[in-house]
CSV table of C-alpha atoms and ligand atoms in Angstrom, one decimal:
chain,number,residue,atom,x,y,z
T,235,MET,CA,54.4,229.2,-17.5
T,236,LYS,CA,57.0,230.1,-14.7
T,237,ALA,CA,60.1,231.7,-15.6
T,238,ILE,CA,63.1,233.4,-14.1
T,239,VAL,CA,63.2,237.0,-15.8
T,240,TYR,CA,65.7,239.9,-15.4
T,241,THR,CA,65.0,243.1,-16.9
T,242,GLN,CA,68.3,244.9,-15.7
T,243,TYR,CA,71.8,244.0,-15.4
T,244,GLY,CA,73.0,243.4,-11.6
T,245,ILE,CA,73.2,241.7,-8.6
T,246,PRO,CA,71.4,238.2,-8.0
T,247,GLU,CA,68.3,240.1,-6.8
T,248,VAL,CA,67.8,241.1,-10.5
T,249,LEU,CA,66.3,237.6,-11.2
T,250,GLN,CA,62.5,237.4,-10.9
T,251,LEU,CA,60.4,234.6,-10.7
T,252,LYS,CA,57.2,235.6,-13.2
T,253,GLU,CA,54.3,234.4,-15.0
T,254,VAL,CA,55.1,234.4,-18.7
T,255,ALA,CA,53.4,233.5,-21.9
T,256,LYS,CA,54.2,229.6,-22.9
T,257,PRO,CA,56.0,229.5,-26.3
T,258,ILE,CA,54.4,228.0,-29.2
T,259,PRO,CA,56.6,226.0,-31.6
T,260,LYS,CA,57.0,227.0,-35.2
T,261,GLN,CA,56.9,224.1,-38.0
T,262,ASN,CA,60.7,223.2,-37.8
T,263,GLU,CA,60.6,223.7,-33.7
T,264,ILE,CA,59.9,221.3,-30.7
T,265,LEU,CA,58.6,222.3,-27.6
T,266,ILE,CA,60.6,221.1,-24.5
T,267,ARG,CA,59.2,220.8,-20.9
T,268,VAL,CA,62.0,221.5,-18.9
T,269,ARG,CA,62.9,219.3,-16.1
T,270,ALA,CA,66.1,220.7,-15.1
T,271,THR,CA,68.4,223.5,-15.9
T,272,ALA,CA,71.9,224.7,-14.7
T,273,VAL,CA,73.7,227.9,-13.4
T,274,ASN,CA,76.9,228.4,-15.2
T,275,SER,CA,79.4,230.9,-14.9
T,276,GLY,CA,78.2,232.2,-18.4
T,277,ASP,CA,74.7,233.0,-16.7
T,278,VAL,CA,76.7,234.9,-14.0
T,279,ARG,CA,78.6,236.9,-16.7
T,280,LEU,CA,75.3,237.8,-18.3
T,281,ARG,CA,73.5,238.7,-15.6
T,282,LYS,CA,76.3,241.2,-14.4
T,283,ALA,CA,77.0,242.4,-18.0
T,284,ASP,CA,80.6,241.4,-17.1
T,285,PRO,CA,82.8,242.1,-19.0
T,286,PHE,CA,81.2,245.4,-20.3
T,287,ALA,CA,81.3,244.0,-23.8
T,288,VAL,CA,78.6,241.5,-22.9
T,289,ARG,CA,76.3,244.7,-23.3
T,290,PHE,CA,77.2,245.0,-27.1
T,291,PHE,CA,75.7,241.5,-27.8
T,292,PHE,CA,72.9,241.4,-25.4
T,293,GLY,CA,71.5,244.7,-24.7
T,294,LEU,CA,73.4,248.1,-24.0
T,295,MET,CA,71.3,249.7,-21.4
T,296,ASN,CA,69.2,246.6,-20.5
T,297,PRO,CA,69.4,242.6,-21.3
T,298,LYS,CA,67.5,242.1,-24.6
T,299,THR,CA,67.3,238.4,-23.6
T,300,PRO,CA,64.9,238.4,-20.4
T,301,ILE,CA,65.3,235.0,-19.7
T,302,LEU,CA,68.6,233.4,-18.7
T,303,GLY,CA,69.9,229.5,-18.9
T,304,SER,CA,71.5,228.0,-21.5
T,305,VAL,CA,71.6,224.3,-20.8
T,306,PHE,CA,68.4,221.6,-19.8
T,307,SER,CA,67.1,218.2,-19.9
T,308,GLY,CA,63.4,217.7,-20.2
T,309,GLU,CA,60.9,216.0,-22.7
T,310,ILE,CA,59.3,216.8,-25.9
T,311,GLU,CA,55.6,218.0,-25.3
T,312,GLN,CA,54.8,219.4,-28.8
T,313,VAL,CA,56.5,219.0,-32.3
T,314,GLY,CA,55.9,221.5,-35.2
T,315,SER,CA,54.4,220.2,-38.4
T,316,SER,CA,57.6,219.5,-40.4
T,317,VAL,CA,59.7,218.0,-37.4
T,318,THR,CA,61.1,214.4,-38.3
T,319,LEU,CA,63.9,214.1,-35.9
T,320,PHE,CA,62.0,213.7,-33.1
T,321,LYS,CA,58.6,212.8,-31.4
T,322,VAL,CA,56.1,213.9,-28.4
T,323,GLY,CA,57.9,212.1,-25.3
T,324,ASP,CA,61.3,211.9,-26.4
T,325,PRO,CA,63.6,212.9,-23.5
T,326,ILE,CA,66.1,215.2,-24.7
T,327,PHE,CA,69.0,217.7,-23.5
T,328,GLY,CA,71.1,220.3,-25.0
T,329,HIS,CA,72.3,223.5,-25.0
T,330,THR,CA,70.6,226.8,-26.5
T,331,ASP,CA,74.0,228.5,-27.7
T,332,MET,CA,72.9,232.2,-27.7
T,333,SER,CA,69.3,232.1,-27.5
T,334,PHE,CA,69.1,231.2,-23.9
T,335,GLY,CA,65.7,230.8,-21.8
T,336,THR,CA,65.8,227.4,-20.2
T,337,TYR,CA,65.1,229.4,-16.5
T,338,ALA,CA,61.6,228.5,-17.5
T,339,ASN,CA,58.9,225.8,-17.5
T,340,TYR,CA,59.1,225.5,-21.4
T,341,LYS,CA,61.6,226.4,-24.4
T,342,CYS,CA,61.4,226.0,-28.1
T,343,PHE,CA,64.4,224.8,-30.3
T,344,PRO,CA,64.7,224.3,-34.0
T,345,GLU,CA,64.9,220.4,-34.2
T,346,ASN,CA,68.4,220.7,-35.8
T,347,GLY,CA,69.4,222.7,-32.8
T,348,SER,CA,72.3,221.6,-30.3
T,349,ILE,CA,70.1,218.7,-28.8
T,350,ALA,CA,70.2,215.1,-28.5
T,351,LEU,CA,68.2,212.0,-26.8
T,352,LYS,CA,69.0,212.4,-22.9
T,353,PRO,CA,71.5,209.6,-21.9
T,354,ILE,CA,69.3,206.8,-20.7
T,355,ASN,CA,71.7,206.2,-17.8
T,356,ILE,CA,71.5,209.5,-16.1
T,357,THR,CA,68.9,211.7,-14.6
T,358,HIS,CA,67.5,215.0,-16.0
T,359,GLN,CA,69.5,217.0,-13.3
T,360,GLU,CA,72.7,215.2,-14.4
T,361,ALA,CA,72.0,215.6,-18.3
T,362,ALA,CA,71.5,219.1,-17.8
T,363,VAL,CA,75.0,220.2,-16.5
T,364,ILE,CA,76.9,218.2,-19.2
T,365,PRO,CA,76.5,220.4,-22.3
T,366,PHE,CA,78.2,223.6,-20.7
T,367,GLY,CA,81.5,222.3,-19.6
T,368,GLY,CA,81.2,219.3,-21.8
T,369,VAL,CA,80.9,221.3,-25.1
T,370,ALA,CA,83.5,224.0,-24.1
T,371,ALA,CA,86.1,221.3,-22.9
T,372,LEU,CA,85.5,219.1,-26.3
T,373,HIS,CA,85.6,221.9,-28.4
T,374,PHE,CA,89.1,223.2,-27.2
T,375,LEU,CA,90.4,219.6,-26.8
T,376,LYS,CA,89.6,219.2,-30.6
T,377,LYS,CA,91.0,222.2,-31.5
T,378,ALA,CA,94.1,221.6,-29.9
T,379,SER,CA,94.1,218.2,-32.0
T,380,LEU,CA,94.9,216.3,-28.7
T,381,GLN,CA,96.7,213.0,-29.4
T,382,GLN,CA,97.0,209.7,-27.7
T,383,GLY,CA,99.9,209.8,-25.3
T,384,GLN,CA,100.1,213.6,-25.3
T,385,LYS,CA,100.8,215.4,-21.6
T,386,VAL,CA,98.0,217.5,-21.1
T,387,LEU,CA,97.7,219.8,-18.1
T,388,ILE,CA,94.1,221.0,-17.1
T,389,PHE,CA,94.4,224.2,-14.7
T,390,GLY,CA,91.0,224.7,-13.1
T,391,ALA,CA,90.2,220.9,-13.0
T,392,SER,CA,87.3,221.0,-10.4
T,393,GLY,CA,85.2,223.7,-12.3
T,394,SER,CA,82.4,222.8,-14.9
T,395,VAL,CA,84.7,223.0,-17.9
T,396,GLY,CA,87.8,221.5,-16.0
T,397,THR,CA,85.8,218.5,-14.8
T,398,ALA,CA,84.8,217.9,-18.3
T,399,ALA,CA,88.3,218.4,-19.5
T,400,VAL,CA,90.0,215.9,-17.4
T,401,GLN,CA,87.6,213.3,-18.5
T,402,LEU,CA,87.5,214.0,-22.3
T,403,ALA,CA,91.5,214.3,-22.4
T,404,LYS,CA,91.6,210.9,-20.7
T,405,HIS,CA,89.2,209.6,-23.3
T,406,PHE,CA,91.4,210.7,-26.1
T,407,GLY,CA,94.2,208.9,-24.3
T,408,ALA,CA,96.3,211.8,-22.8
T,409,ILE,CA,98.4,211.6,-19.6
T,410,VAL,CA,96.3,214.0,-17.6
T,411,THR,CA,97.7,216.2,-15.0
T,412,GLY,CA,94.9,218.3,-12.9
T,413,VAL,CA,95.5,221.3,-11.2
T,414,CYS,CA,93.2,222.3,-8.3
T,415,SER,CA,93.1,223.3,-4.4
T,416,THR,CA,93.0,220.8,-1.5
T,417,ALA,CA,89.9,220.1,-1.2
T,418,ASN,CA,89.3,219.2,-4.8
T,419,ILE,CA,92.2,216.6,-5.1
T,420,ASP,CA,90.0,213.7,-4.5
T,421,LEU,CA,87.3,214.5,-7.0
T,422,VAL,CA,90.1,215.3,-9.8
T,423,GLN,CA,91.8,211.9,-9.2
T,424,SER,CA,88.4,210.1,-9.1
T,425,LEU,CA,87.8,211.7,-12.7
T,426,GLY,CA,91.0,209.8,-14.0
T,427,ALA,CA,93.6,212.5,-13.7
T,428,ASP,CA,97.2,210.7,-13.6
T,429,LYS,CA,98.4,213.4,-11.5
T,430,VAL,CA,96.9,216.3,-9.2
T,431,ILE,CA,98.9,219.5,-8.4
T,432,ASP,CA,97.5,221.6,-5.6
T,433,TYR,CA,98.0,225.1,-6.7
T,434,THR,CA,98.0,226.1,-3.0
T,435,LYS,CA,101.0,224.5,-2.3
T,436,GLU,CA,102.7,223.9,-5.8
T,437,ASP,CA,103.6,226.3,-9.0
T,438,PHE,CA,103.4,224.0,-11.7
T,439,THR,CA,105.5,226.4,-13.9
T,440,LYS,CA,108.5,225.9,-11.4
T,441,ASN,CA,108.5,222.0,-11.3
T,442,GLY,CA,110.6,221.5,-14.2
T,443,GLU,CA,107.7,219.5,-16.1
T,444,THR,CA,106.6,220.0,-19.6
T,445,TYR,CA,103.4,219.3,-21.2
T,446,ASP,CA,102.0,219.3,-24.7
T,447,VAL,CA,98.9,221.2,-24.0
T,448,ILE,CA,98.2,223.5,-21.1
T,449,PHE,CA,94.4,224.3,-21.0
T,450,ASP,CA,93.3,227.0,-18.6
T,451,THR,CA,89.8,226.8,-17.8
T,452,VAL,CA,89.5,229.7,-15.4
T,453,ASN,CA,91.8,232.5,-16.3
T,454,LYS,CA,94.0,232.4,-13.8
T,455,ILE,CA,97.7,231.3,-15.1
T,456,VAL,CA,100.6,233.4,-15.6
T,457,ILE,CA,100.7,233.2,-19.6
T,458,SER,CA,104.6,234.2,-19.5
T,459,ASN,CA,105.3,231.5,-17.1
T,460,SER,CA,103.3,228.7,-18.4
T,461,VAL,CA,104.8,229.5,-21.9
T,462,LYS,CA,108.1,227.7,-20.7
T,463,SER,CA,106.3,224.7,-19.1
T,464,LEU,CA,105.2,223.7,-22.9
T,465,THR,CA,107.0,221.6,-25.3
T,466,ILE,CA,108.1,222.5,-28.9
T,467,ASN,CA,104.6,223.2,-31.0
T,468,GLY,CA,102.7,222.8,-27.4
T,469,LYS,CA,99.2,224.6,-27.6
T,470,LEU,CA,98.0,226.9,-24.6
T,471,ILE,CA,94.4,226.9,-24.2
T,472,LEU,CA,92.9,230.2,-22.7
T,473,SER,CA,89.3,229.2,-22.9
T,474,ALA,CA,88.4,231.9,-20.4
T,475,ALA,CA,90.7,234.6,-21.8
T,476,GLY,CA,89.5,238.0,-21.5
T,477,ILE,CA,91.0,241.0,-23.7
T,478,SER,CA,94.1,241.4,-22.3
T,479,GLU,CA,94.9,237.4,-22.3
T,480,ILE,CA,93.6,237.2,-25.7
T,481,PHE,CA,96.3,240.0,-26.6
T,482,GLN,CA,99.0,238.3,-24.9
T,483,GLY,CA,98.2,235.1,-26.6
T,484,VAL,CA,98.7,236.8,-30.0
T,485,TRP,CA,101.8,238.1,-29.2
T,486,VAL,CA,103.0,234.6,-27.7
T,487,SER,CA,102.2,233.3,-31.1
T,488,MET,CA,103.9,235.6,-33.0
T,489,THR,CA,107.0,236.0,-30.9
T,490,ASN,CA,108.0,232.5,-29.0
T,491,SER,CA,110.7,230.4,-30.5
T,492,LYS,CA,109.0,227.2,-29.6
T,493,LYS,CA,106.1,227.6,-32.1
T,494,ILE,CA,103.5,227.4,-29.5
T,495,LYS,CA,99.9,228.1,-30.6
T,496,VAL,CA,97.6,229.9,-28.3
T,497,LEU,CA,93.7,229.0,-28.9
T,498,THR,CA,91.0,231.3,-27.4
T,499,GLY,CA,87.8,232.2,-28.9
T,500,VAL,CA,83.8,231.8,-28.2
T,501,ILE,CA,82.7,228.5,-28.9
T,502,SER,CA,79.7,227.4,-30.7
T,503,HIS,CA,77.4,224.4,-29.8
T,504,THR,CA,76.6,221.6,-32.6
T,505,ALA,CA,74.1,218.6,-32.3
T,506,GLU,CA,77.1,216.5,-33.1
T,507,ASP,CA,79.0,217.5,-30.1
T,508,ILE,CA,75.8,216.7,-27.6
T,509,HIS,CA,75.7,213.3,-29.4
T,510,PHE,CA,79.4,212.7,-28.8
T,511,LEU,CA,78.8,213.5,-25.2
T,512,LYS,CA,75.7,211.3,-24.7
T,513,GLU,CA,77.6,208.4,-26.0
T,514,LEU,CA,80.4,208.7,-23.9
T,515,ILE,CA,78.3,209.2,-20.6
T,516,GLU,CA,76.3,206.1,-21.7
T,517,VAL,CA,79.5,204.2,-21.9
T,518,GLY,CA,80.7,205.6,-18.6
T,519,GLN,CA,83.4,207.4,-19.9
T,520,LEU,CA,82.0,210.9,-19.0
T,521,LYS,CA,80.0,211.3,-15.6
T,522,PRO,CA,78.3,214.6,-14.6
T,523,VAL,CA,79.9,216.3,-11.3
T,524,ILE,CA,77.2,218.1,-9.4
T,525,ASP,CA,78.3,220.3,-6.2
T,526,ARG,CA,74.5,221.5,-5.5
T,527,THR,CA,71.0,221.6,-6.5
T,528,TYR,CA,68.6,224.1,-6.3
T,529,SER,CA,64.9,224.8,-6.9
T,530,LEU,CA,63.8,227.3,-9.9
T,531,GLU,CA,62.6,229.7,-7.0
T,532,GLN,CA,66.0,229.6,-5.1
T,533,ILE,CA,67.6,230.9,-8.3
T,534,GLU,CA,68.9,233.9,-6.6
T,535,GLU,CA,70.8,231.8,-4.1
T,536,ALA,CA,72.3,229.6,-6.8
T,537,HIS,CA,73.6,232.3,-8.8
T,538,THR,CA,75.0,234.2,-5.3
T,539,TYR,CA,76.9,230.7,-4.8
T,540,VAL,CA,78.3,230.3,-8.4
T,541,GLU,CA,79.6,233.6,-8.5
T,542,LYS,CA,82.2,233.0,-5.5
T,543,GLY,CA,83.6,231.1,-8.1
T,544,HIS,CA,84.8,228.1,-6.0
T,545,LYS,CA,81.9,225.5,-7.2
T,546,LYS,CA,82.9,221.8,-7.8
T,547,GLY,CA,81.8,221.0,-11.1
T,548,ASN,CA,78.1,222.1,-11.6
T,549,VAL,CA,75.0,223.6,-9.9
T,550,SER,CA,71.9,222.3,-11.1
T,551,ILE,CA,68.3,223.8,-10.8
T,552,THR,CA,65.2,221.4,-10.7
T,553,LEU,CA,61.9,222.6,-12.0
T,554,GLN,CA,58.9,221.4,-10.2
T,555,SER,CA,56.1,219.3,-12.3
T,556,LEU,CA,53.5,221.4,-13.3
N,200,NAP,N1,85.1,230.2,-24.6
N,200,NAP,C1,84.0,230.2,-24.4
N,200,NAP,O1,83.3,230.0,-25.4
N,200,NAP,C2,83.7,229.5,-22.9
N,200,NAP,C3,82.7,228.5,-23.0
N,200,NAP,C4,82.5,228.0,-21.5
N,200,NAP,C5,83.1,228.7,-20.5
N,200,NAP,N2,83.7,230.0,-20.8
N,200,NAP,C6,84.5,230.3,-19.4
N,200,NAP,O2,85.4,229.5,-18.8
N,200,NAP,C7,85.4,230.0,-17.2
N,200,NAP,C8,85.6,228.6,-16.5
N,200,NAP,O3,84.2,228.2,-16.6
N,200,NAP,P1,83.7,227.2,-15.6
N,200,NAP,O4,82.1,227.1,-15.5
N,200,NAP,O5,84.5,225.8,-15.8
N,200,NAP,O6,84.1,227.8,-14.1
N,200,NAP,P2,83.4,227.4,-12.5
N,200,NAP,O7,83.0,226.1,-12.5
N,200,NAP,O8,83.0,228.5,-12.3
N,200,NAP,O9,85.0,227.4,-11.8
N,200,NAP,C9,85.1,227.2,-10.6
N,200,NAP,C10,86.4,226.3,-10.3
N,200,NAP,O10,87.4,227.2,-10.5
N,200,NAP,C11,88.2,226.9,-9.7
N,200,NAP,N3,89.7,228.0,-9.3
N,200,NAP,C12,89.1,229.2,-9.0
N,200,NAP,N4,90.3,229.8,-8.6
N,200,NAP,C13,91.1,228.9,-8.8
N,200,NAP,C14,92.7,229.1,-9.2
N,200,NAP,N5,93.1,230.5,-8.9
N,200,NAP,N6,93.2,228.1,-9.6
N,200,NAP,C15,92.8,226.9,-10.1
N,200,NAP,N7,91.3,226.8,-9.9
N,200,NAP,C16,90.6,227.8,-9.3
N,200,NAP,C17,87.5,226.5,-8.3
N,200,NAP,O11,88.3,225.8,-7.4
N,200,NAP,P3,88.7,226.0,-5.9
N,200,NAP,O12,87.7,226.2,-5.4
N,200,NAP,O13,89.6,224.7,-5.8
N,200,NAP,O14,89.8,227.4,-6.3
N,200,NAP,C18,86.1,225.8,-8.8
N,200,NAP,O15,86.3,224.4,-8.7
N,200,NAP,C19,84.3,231.0,-17.4
N,200,NAP,O16,84.8,232.2,-17.2
N,200,NAP,C20,83.3,231.1,-18.6
N,200,NAP,O17,82.9,232.0,-18.8
N,200,NAP,C21,84.3,230.0,-21.9
């Protein structure tokens, strides 16, 4: 099968199209023919080993996981002898969690992995872009126990996590303010935001508004200023926090007088979350946002674009029929 393989960390050119062995499913596994995947910010971080700590988990000198790609949509081509949840031909989408490997024609999954039947009303390209931002946004909004009627500010509302967070927060009944640049105002409004702030013109920490939850999806807020814009018992979500922001978050949680809780950490993926997102898509409450689509052969170009940090929603990758 064809796959995009990388054997060293570095620039997009380390991603090479190669012929590799097609995987064989174990007893409890399904073999998926991948129709579409996506290039996410997480793939870029792994390709570059940025931050350096990536190397402690994914290979100190060279990557131990040679095929990137954490999301997919496709069809089941083969099932292991003990598989009961799915059958050959089922259209399916999901997230690999830490195993990666969807920049390839085929990928094996345990049947109880973070997978679900593909929503019936969207394409493979659209389904493949949902699990990365969708599960991250869902995880943190649940962790913040977002309640109906609460005010939430989503910073970085035009990215993969941000576009999902705006829609999910609306689904949970919150009053949503999205923060993005001028070019993305229409997009964020179209996703249901009640108010949009253009970060190139206005600093949300200076307009006197307060929020029950502030969700920074892109690690760009000034934490000390943002805390002032939270209500008593407010929640500050720092989903893209690096080490320094994690320490700042711990400090804020320990010392602030408003009992503010700071939420960080690496998420894990569950089939339950993927099912939840599928159902929301099928009732029209969650829409995939695709900025650009590339072929597997154009993966270098796709990585170069995503690395710039200004994509609108997601970048999907289409795999040719074999
Ligand atoms: N904790 C976890 O387990 C977890 C899970 C998933 C993702 N993440 C992390 O979350 C981060 C975001 O992921 P993502 O995929 O959503 O990012 P992304 O899609 O690459 O973000 C792109 C968006 O960020 C916006 N942006 C850039 N600079 C901005 C600024 N100064 N202010 C406001 N918006 C700005 C851009 O809008 P403009 O062009 O308008 O600037 C663009 O629409 C990544 O670092 C990723 O690693 C963490």
